[in-house]
Short mmCIF file of C-alpha atoms and ligand atoms in Angstrom, two decimals:
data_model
loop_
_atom_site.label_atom_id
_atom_site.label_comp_id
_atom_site.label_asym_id
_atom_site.label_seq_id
_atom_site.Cartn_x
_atom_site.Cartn_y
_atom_site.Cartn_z
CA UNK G 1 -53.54 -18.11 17.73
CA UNK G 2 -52.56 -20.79 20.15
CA UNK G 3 -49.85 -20.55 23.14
CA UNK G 4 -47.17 -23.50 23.44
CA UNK G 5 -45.73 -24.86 26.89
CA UNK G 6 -42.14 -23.06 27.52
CA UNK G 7 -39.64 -25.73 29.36
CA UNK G 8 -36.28 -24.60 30.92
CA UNK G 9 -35.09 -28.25 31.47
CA UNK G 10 -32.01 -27.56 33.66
CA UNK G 11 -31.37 -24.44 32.23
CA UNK G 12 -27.96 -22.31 33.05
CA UNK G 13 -26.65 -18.94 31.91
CA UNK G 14 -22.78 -17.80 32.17
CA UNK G 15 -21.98 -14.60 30.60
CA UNK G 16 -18.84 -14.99 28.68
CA UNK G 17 -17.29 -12.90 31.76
CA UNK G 18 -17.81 -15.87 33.82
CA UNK G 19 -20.72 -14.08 35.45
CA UNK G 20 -23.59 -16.94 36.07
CA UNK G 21 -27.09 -15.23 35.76
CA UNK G 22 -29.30 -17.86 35.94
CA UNK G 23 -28.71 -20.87 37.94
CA UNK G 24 -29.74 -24.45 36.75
CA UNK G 25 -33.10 -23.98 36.36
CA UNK G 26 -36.48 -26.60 35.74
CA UNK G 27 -39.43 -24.95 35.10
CA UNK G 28 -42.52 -25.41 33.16
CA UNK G 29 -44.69 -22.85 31.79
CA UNK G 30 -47.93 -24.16 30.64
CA UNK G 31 -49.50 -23.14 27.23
CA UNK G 32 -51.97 -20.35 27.46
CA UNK G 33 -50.41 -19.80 30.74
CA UNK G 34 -49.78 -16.15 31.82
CA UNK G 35 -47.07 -16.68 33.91
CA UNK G 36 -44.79 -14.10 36.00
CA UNK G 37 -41.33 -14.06 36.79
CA UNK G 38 -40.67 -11.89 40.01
CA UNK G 39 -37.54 -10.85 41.34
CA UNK G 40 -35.91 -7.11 41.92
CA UNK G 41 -33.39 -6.07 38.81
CA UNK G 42 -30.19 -7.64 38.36
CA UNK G 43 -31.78 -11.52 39.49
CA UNK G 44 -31.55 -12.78 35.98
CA UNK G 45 -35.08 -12.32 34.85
CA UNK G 46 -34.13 -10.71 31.44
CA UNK G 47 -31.57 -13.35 30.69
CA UNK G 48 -33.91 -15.91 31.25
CA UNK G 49 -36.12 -14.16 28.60
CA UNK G 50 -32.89 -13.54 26.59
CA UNK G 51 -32.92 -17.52 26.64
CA UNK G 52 -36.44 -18.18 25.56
CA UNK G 53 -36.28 -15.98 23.14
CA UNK G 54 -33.00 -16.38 21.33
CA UNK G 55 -30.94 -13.69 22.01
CA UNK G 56 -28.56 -16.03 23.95
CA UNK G 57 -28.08 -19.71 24.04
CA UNK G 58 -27.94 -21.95 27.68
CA UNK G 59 -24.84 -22.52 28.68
CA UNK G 60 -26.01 -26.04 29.99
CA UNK G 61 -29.16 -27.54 29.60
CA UNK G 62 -32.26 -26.82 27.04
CA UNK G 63 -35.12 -24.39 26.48
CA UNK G 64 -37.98 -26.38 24.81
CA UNK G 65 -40.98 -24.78 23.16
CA UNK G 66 -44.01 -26.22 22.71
CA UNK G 67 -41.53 -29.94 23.25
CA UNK G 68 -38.93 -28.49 20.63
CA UNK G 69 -35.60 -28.10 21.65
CA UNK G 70 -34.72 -24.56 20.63
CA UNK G 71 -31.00 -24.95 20.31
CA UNK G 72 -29.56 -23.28 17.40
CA UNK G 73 -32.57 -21.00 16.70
CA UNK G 74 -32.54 -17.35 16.26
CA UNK G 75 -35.19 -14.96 17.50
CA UNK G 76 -36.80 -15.18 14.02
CA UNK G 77 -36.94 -18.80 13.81
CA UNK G 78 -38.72 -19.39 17.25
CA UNK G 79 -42.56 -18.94 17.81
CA UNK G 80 -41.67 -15.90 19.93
CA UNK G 81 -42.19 -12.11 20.29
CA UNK G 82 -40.81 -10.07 22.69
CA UNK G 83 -42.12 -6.58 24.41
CA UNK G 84 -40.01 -4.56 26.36
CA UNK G 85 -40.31 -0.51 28.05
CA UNK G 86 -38.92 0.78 25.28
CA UNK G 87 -41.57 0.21 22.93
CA UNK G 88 -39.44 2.05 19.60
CA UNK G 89 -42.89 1.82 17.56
CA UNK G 90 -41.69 3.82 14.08
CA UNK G 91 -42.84 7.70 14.44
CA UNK G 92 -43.36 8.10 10.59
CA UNK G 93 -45.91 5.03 10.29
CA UNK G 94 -49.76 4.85 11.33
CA UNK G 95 -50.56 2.39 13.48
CA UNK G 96 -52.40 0.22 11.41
CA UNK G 97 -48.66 -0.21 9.53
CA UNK G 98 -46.33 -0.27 12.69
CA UNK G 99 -48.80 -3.12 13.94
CA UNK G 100 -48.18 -4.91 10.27
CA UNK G 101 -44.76 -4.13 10.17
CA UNK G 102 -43.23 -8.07 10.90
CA UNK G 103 -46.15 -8.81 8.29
CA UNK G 104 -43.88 -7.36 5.31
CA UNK G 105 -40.94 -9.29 6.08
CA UNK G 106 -42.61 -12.45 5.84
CA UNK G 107 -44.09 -11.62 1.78
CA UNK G 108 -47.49 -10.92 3.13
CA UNK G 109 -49.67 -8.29 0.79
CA UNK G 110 -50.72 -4.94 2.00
CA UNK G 111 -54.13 -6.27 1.74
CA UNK G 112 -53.51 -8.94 3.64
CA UNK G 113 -51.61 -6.97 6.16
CA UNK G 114 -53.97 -4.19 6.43
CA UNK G 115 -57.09 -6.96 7.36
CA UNK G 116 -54.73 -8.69 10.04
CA UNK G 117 -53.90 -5.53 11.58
CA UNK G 118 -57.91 -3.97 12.13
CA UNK G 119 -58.22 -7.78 13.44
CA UNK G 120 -55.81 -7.00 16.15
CA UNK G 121 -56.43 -3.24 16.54
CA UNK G 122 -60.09 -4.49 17.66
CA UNK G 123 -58.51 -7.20 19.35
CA UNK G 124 -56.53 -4.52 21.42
CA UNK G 125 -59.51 -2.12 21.40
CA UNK G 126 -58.01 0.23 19.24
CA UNK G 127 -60.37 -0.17 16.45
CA UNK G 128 -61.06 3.31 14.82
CA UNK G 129 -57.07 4.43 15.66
CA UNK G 130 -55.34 2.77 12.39
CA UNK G 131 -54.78 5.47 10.19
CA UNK G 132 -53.47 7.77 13.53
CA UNK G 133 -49.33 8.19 13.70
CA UNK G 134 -48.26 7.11 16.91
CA UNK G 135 -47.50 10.60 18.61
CA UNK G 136 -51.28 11.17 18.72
CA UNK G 137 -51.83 8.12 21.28
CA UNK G 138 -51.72 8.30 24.88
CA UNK G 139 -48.93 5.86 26.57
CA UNK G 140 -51.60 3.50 27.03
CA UNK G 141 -52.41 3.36 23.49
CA UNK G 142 -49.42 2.74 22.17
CA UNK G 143 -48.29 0.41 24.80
CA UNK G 144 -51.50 -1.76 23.16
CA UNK G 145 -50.09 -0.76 19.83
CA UNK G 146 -46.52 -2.38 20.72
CA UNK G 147 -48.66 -5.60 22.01
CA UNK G 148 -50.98 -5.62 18.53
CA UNK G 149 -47.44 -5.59 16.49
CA UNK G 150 -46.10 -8.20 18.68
CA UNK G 151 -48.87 -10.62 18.02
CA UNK G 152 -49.12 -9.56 14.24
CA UNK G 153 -46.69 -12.52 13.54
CA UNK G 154 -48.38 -15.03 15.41
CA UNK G 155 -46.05 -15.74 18.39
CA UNK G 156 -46.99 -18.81 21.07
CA UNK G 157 -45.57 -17.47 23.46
CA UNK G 158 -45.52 -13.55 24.18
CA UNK G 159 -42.48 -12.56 26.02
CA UNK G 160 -42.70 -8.86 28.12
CA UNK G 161 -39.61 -7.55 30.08
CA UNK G 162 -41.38 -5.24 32.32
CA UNK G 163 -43.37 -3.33 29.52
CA UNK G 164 -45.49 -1.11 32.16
CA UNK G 165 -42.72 0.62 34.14
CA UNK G 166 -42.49 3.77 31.69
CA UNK G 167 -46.37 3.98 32.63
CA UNK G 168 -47.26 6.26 35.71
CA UNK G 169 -49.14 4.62 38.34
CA UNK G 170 -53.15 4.96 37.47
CA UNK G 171 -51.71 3.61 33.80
CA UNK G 172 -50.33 1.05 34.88
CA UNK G 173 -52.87 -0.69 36.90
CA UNK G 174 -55.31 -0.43 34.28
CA UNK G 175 -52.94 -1.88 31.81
CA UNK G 176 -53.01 -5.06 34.28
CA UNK G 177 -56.32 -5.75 33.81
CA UNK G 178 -56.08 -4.71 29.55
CA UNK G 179 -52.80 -7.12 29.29
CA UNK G 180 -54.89 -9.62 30.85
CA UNK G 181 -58.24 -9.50 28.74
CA UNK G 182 -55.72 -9.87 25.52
CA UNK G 183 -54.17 -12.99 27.05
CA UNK G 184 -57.21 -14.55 27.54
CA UNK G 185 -59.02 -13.75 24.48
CA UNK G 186 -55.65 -14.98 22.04
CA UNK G 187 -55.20 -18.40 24.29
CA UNK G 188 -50.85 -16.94 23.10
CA UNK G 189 -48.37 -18.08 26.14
CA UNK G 190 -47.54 -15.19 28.70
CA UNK G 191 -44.11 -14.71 30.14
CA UNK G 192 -44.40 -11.26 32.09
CA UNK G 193 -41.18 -10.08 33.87
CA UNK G 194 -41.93 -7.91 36.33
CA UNK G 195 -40.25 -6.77 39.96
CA UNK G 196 -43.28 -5.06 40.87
CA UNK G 197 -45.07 -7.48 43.20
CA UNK G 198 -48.46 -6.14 42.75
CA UNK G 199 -48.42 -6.64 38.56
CA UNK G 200 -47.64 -10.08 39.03
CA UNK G 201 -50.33 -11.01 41.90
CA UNK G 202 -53.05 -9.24 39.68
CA UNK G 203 -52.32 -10.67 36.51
CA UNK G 204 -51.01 -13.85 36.93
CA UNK G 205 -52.24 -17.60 36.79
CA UNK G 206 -48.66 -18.58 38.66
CA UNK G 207 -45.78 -16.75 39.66
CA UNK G 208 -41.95 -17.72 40.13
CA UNK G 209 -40.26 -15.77 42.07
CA UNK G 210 -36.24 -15.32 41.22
CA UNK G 211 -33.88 -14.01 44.10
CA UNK G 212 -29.87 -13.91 42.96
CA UNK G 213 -30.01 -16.40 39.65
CA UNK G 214 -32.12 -18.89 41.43
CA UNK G 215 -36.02 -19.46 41.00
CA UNK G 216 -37.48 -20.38 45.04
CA UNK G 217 -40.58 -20.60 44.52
CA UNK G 218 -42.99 -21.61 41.89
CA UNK G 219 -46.65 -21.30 42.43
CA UNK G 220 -50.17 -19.16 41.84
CA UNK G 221 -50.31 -15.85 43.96
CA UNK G 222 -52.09 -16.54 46.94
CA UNK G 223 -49.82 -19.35 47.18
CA UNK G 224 -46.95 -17.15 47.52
CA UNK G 225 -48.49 -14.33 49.94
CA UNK G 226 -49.65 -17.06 52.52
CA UNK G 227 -47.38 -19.72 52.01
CA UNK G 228 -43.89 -18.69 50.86
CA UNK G 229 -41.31 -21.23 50.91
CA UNK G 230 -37.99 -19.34 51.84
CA UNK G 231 -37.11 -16.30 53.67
CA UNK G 232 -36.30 -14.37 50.74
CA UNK G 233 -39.91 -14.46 48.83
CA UNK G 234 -41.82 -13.98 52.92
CA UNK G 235 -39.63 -10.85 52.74
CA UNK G 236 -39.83 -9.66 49.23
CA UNK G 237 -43.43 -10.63 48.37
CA UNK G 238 -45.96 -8.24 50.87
CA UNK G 239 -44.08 -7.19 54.04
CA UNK G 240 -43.73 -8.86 56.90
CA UNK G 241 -42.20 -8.57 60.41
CA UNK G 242 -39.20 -11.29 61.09
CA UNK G 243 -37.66 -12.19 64.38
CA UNK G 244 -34.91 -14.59 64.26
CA UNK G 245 -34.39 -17.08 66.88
CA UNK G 246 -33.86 -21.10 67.43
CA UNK G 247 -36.61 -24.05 67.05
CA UNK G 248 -36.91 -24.84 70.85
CA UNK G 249 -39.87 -27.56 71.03
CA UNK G 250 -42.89 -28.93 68.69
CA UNK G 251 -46.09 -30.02 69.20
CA UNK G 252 -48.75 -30.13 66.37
CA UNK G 253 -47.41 -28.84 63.31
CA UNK G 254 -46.55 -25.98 65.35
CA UNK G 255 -43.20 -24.78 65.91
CA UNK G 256 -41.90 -22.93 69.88
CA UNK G 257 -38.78 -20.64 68.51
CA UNK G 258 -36.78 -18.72 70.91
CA UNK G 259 -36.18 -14.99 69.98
CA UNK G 260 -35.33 -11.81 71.55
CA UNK G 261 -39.13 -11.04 72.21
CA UNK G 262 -39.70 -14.46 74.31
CA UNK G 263 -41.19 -17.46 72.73
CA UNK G 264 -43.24 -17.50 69.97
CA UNK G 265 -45.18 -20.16 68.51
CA UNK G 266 -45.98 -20.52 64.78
CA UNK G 267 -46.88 -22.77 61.65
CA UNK G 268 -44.07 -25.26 61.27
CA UNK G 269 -43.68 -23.99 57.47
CA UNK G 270 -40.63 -26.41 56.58
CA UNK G 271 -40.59 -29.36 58.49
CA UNK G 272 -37.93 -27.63 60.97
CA UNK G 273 -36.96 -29.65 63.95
CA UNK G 274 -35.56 -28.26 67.57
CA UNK G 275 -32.11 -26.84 67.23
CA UNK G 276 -32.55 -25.13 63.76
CA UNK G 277 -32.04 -21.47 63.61
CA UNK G 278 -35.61 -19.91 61.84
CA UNK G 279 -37.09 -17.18 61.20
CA UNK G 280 -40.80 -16.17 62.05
CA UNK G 281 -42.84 -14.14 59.76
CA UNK G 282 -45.70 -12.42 60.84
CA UNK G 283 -47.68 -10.13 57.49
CA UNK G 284 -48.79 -6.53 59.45
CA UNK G 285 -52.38 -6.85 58.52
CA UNK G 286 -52.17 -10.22 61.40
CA UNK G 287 -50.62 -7.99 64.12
CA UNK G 288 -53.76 -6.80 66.32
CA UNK G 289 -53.76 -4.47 69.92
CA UNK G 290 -55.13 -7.15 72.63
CA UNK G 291 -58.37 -6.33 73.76
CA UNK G 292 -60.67 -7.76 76.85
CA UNK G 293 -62.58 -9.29 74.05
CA UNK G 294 -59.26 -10.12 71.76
CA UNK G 295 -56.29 -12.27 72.95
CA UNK G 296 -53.43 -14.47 70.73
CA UNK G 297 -51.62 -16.90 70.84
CA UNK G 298 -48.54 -14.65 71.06
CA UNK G 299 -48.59 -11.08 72.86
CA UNK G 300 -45.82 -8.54 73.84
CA UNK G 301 -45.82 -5.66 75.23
CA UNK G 302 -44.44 -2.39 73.09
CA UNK G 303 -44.46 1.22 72.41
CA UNK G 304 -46.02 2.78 69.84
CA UNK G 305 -43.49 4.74 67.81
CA UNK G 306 -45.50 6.11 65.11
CA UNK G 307 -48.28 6.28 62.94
CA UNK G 308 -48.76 6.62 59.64
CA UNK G 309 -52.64 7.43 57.72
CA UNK G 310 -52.73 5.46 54.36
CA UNK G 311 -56.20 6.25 53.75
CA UNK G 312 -57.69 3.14 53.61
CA UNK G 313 -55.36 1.51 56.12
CA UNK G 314 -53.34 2.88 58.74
CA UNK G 315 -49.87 1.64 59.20
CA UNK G 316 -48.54 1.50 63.24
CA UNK G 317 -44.66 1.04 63.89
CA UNK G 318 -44.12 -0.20 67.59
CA UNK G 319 -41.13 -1.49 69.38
CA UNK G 320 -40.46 -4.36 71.40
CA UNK G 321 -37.05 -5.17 72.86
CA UNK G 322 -35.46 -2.83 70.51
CA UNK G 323 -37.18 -4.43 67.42
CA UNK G 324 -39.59 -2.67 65.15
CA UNK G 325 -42.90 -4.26 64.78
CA UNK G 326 -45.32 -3.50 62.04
CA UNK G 327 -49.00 -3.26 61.92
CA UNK G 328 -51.39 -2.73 59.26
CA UNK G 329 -54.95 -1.43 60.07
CA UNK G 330 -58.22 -1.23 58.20
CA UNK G 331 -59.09 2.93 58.76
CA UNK G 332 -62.73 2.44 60.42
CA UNK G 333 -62.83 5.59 60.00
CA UNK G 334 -61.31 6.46 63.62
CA UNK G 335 -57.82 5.78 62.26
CA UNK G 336 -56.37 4.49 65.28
CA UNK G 337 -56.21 7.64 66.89
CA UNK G 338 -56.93 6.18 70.35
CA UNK G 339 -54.04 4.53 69.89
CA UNK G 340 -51.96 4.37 73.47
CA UNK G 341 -48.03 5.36 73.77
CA UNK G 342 -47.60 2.00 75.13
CA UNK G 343 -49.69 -1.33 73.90
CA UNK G 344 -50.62 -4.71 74.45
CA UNK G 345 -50.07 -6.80 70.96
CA UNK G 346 -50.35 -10.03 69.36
CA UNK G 347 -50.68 -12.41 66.79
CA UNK G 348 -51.92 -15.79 66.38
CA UNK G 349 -50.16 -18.69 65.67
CA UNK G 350 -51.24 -19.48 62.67
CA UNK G 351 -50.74 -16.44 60.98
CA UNK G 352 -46.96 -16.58 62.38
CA UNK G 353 -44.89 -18.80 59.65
CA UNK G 354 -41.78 -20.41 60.66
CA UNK G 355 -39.34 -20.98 57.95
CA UNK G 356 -35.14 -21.72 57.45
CA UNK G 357 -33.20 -18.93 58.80
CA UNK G 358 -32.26 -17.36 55.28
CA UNK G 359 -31.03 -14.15 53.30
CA UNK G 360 -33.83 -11.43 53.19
CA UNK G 361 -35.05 -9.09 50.49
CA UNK G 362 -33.14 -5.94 50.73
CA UNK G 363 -35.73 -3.30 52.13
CA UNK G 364 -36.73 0.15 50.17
CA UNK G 365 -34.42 1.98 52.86
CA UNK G 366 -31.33 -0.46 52.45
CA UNK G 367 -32.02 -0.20 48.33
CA UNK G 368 -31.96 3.82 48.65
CA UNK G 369 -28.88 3.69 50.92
CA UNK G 370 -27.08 1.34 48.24
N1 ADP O 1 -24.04 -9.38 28.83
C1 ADP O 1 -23.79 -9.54 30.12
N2 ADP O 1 -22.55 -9.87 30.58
C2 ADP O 1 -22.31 -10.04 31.89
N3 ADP O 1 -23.23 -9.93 32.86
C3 ADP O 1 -24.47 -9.60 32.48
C4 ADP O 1 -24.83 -9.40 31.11
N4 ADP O 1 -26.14 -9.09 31.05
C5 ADP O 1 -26.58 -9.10 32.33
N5 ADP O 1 -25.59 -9.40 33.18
C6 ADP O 1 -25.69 -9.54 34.65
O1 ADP O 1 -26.54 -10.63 34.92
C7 ADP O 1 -27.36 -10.36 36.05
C8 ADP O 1 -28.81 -10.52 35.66
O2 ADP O 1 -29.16 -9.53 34.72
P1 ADP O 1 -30.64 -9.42 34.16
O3 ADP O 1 -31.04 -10.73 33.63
O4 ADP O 1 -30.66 -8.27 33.22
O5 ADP O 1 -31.45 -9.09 35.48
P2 ADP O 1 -32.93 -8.52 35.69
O6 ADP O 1 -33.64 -8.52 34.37
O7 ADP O 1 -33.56 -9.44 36.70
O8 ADP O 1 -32.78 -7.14 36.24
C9 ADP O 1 -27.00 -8.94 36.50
O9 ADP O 1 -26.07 -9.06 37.56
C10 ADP O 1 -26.37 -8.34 35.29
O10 ADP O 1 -25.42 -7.36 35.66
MG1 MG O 2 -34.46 -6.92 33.31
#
């Protein structure tokens, strides 16, 4: 197996309603890539899948696999195979024949079939499984069952629409790490949709994240988490506190804004110049109590509103001029519990990024009031 380069070369999507999923859209997806699109539901993640895989055709522009334009080709005639959460593997087969099952169609013996599917049973460490009927797998199992199938035919490019969300939790995450073993040791093309933030940052080589029909950022993971390029991915990729103000003087790269809590002073993340409204991000984990021995370049006074034990971290909400501020501590084992009603606290300025004043990822308490 080999994995071909995926190329949305201006790429749109209009529902015959007049709805427009996917915005024009360049992007490359290297071969042997396992790449992640992130966005929450409804951005047009599926559609764009939908696209590469056949189900619907661009509206403008052209999806090119491995440097083939696509145009015209059905889901059977394209070097693709899709996964989704519903993984419908047949209840009346073993698994050695549900992962064979796209063999048949193509005039392949049972022979044949039979040696092809142990090769990817073993490939998906199922080996010693084949002659079980599904129902006698865990979720796990038959999740790599679905994944065995799917590669059965040979795909270059392996297309999953958020296959681990049926999974609970402690599943899930050690599906990550099986989903990516299998993509490494087939070389096949990855094209994971996910809108669960911490899939894509463990598994992936680069990540786009999708906000409203429009890709904004393109790049590996820790790329993202420290250097996001708009407001939306700052706010929907990790969390992080935001204070809006103006861009009220420069000097080095770094950027004075004005905002209800006083001045701050951050990284000059997009070339902003004085005038502009921005927004500041600050991640929790780089919000700190000053100290005689600690001091940032930005500090406020505020009043600790709450605290929450996380195990490993505890999680302090303060306020400051009416504005709820965020902070994310390693549990040393004392938890915080010394923690003052009212507090000295800062940042520094390089961990403060100052971006474009722009729309912001809907929060878990704005989604559940929706
Ligand atoms: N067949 C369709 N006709 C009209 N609108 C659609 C159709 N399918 C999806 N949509 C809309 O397109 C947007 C993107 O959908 P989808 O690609 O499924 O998002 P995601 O997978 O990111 O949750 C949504 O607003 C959805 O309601
Ligand atoms: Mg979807």
């Amino acid at each position: 197996m080999h994995g071909k380069d995926v190329v949305l070369d201006g790429m749109s999507i209009t529902y015959p309603n007049g709805f427009t999923a996917v915005q024009p859209t360049d992007l490359t997806i290297n071969a042997g890539e396992f790449f992640s699109i992130l966005g929450p539901s409804g951005c047009g993640k599926t559609t764009i899948l939908r696209a590469v895989s056949g189900f619907v055709e661009p509206t403008a522009g052209r999806v090119l696999i491995g440097g083939e334009d696509q145009r015209g080709l059905g889901p059977n005639q394209r070097p693709t195979a899709l996964i989704f959460q519903n993984l419908a593997l047949f209840p009346l087969m073993s698994v050695w024949e549900n992962v064979a099952f796209g063999l048949e169609a193509r005039g392949v013996g049972r022979r044949a079939r039979r040696e092809k599917a142990m090769e990817l049973l073993d490939l998906v460490a199922l080996k010693g499984h084949e002659t079980k009927k599904p129902t006698e797998l865990s979720g796990g199992q038959r999740q790599r069952v679905a994944i065995a199938r799917a590669l059965a035919v040979e795909p270059s490019v392996l297309l999953l629409d958020e296959p681990l969300s049926a999974l609970d939790l402690k599943l899930r995450q050690h599906m990550r790490a099986e989903l990516r073993a299998i993509q490494r040791k087939t070389g096949v093309t990855f094209i994971y949709i996910t809108h669960d933030q911490g899939e894509a940052l463990t598994m992936s080589d680069r990540i786009a994240v999708m906000n409203a029909g429009v890709i904004e950022q393109v790049g590996p993971g820790d790329e993202i988490y420290s250097r996001p390029a708009t407001a939306f991915v700052a706010s929907f990729v990790g969390e992080a506190n935001v204070f809006e103000g103006t861009v009220a003087s420069m000097e080095d790269g770094l950027a004075w804004v004005e905002t209800p809590l006083g001045r701050i002073r951050g990284r000059n993340g997009h070339g902003l110049a004085e005038g502009d409204r921005a927004m500041v991000f600050v991640r929790p984990e780089h919000v700190g109590f000053v100290t005689p021995g600690r001091h940032f370049g930005n500090q406020f006074d505020a009043a600790v509103e709450r605290r929450d034990l996380e195990g490993p971290f505890v999680n302090i909400f303060l306020r400051a001029q009416g504005r709820e501020i965020a902070m994310h501590m390693p549990n040393e084992g004392d938890a915080g519990l010394s923690v003052p009603p009212e507090a000295r606290i800062g940042f520094a300025c390089e961990q403060a990024l100052v971006l474009p004043e722009g729309a912001l990822a809907r929060t878990g308490k704005e989604i559940a009031a929706a």
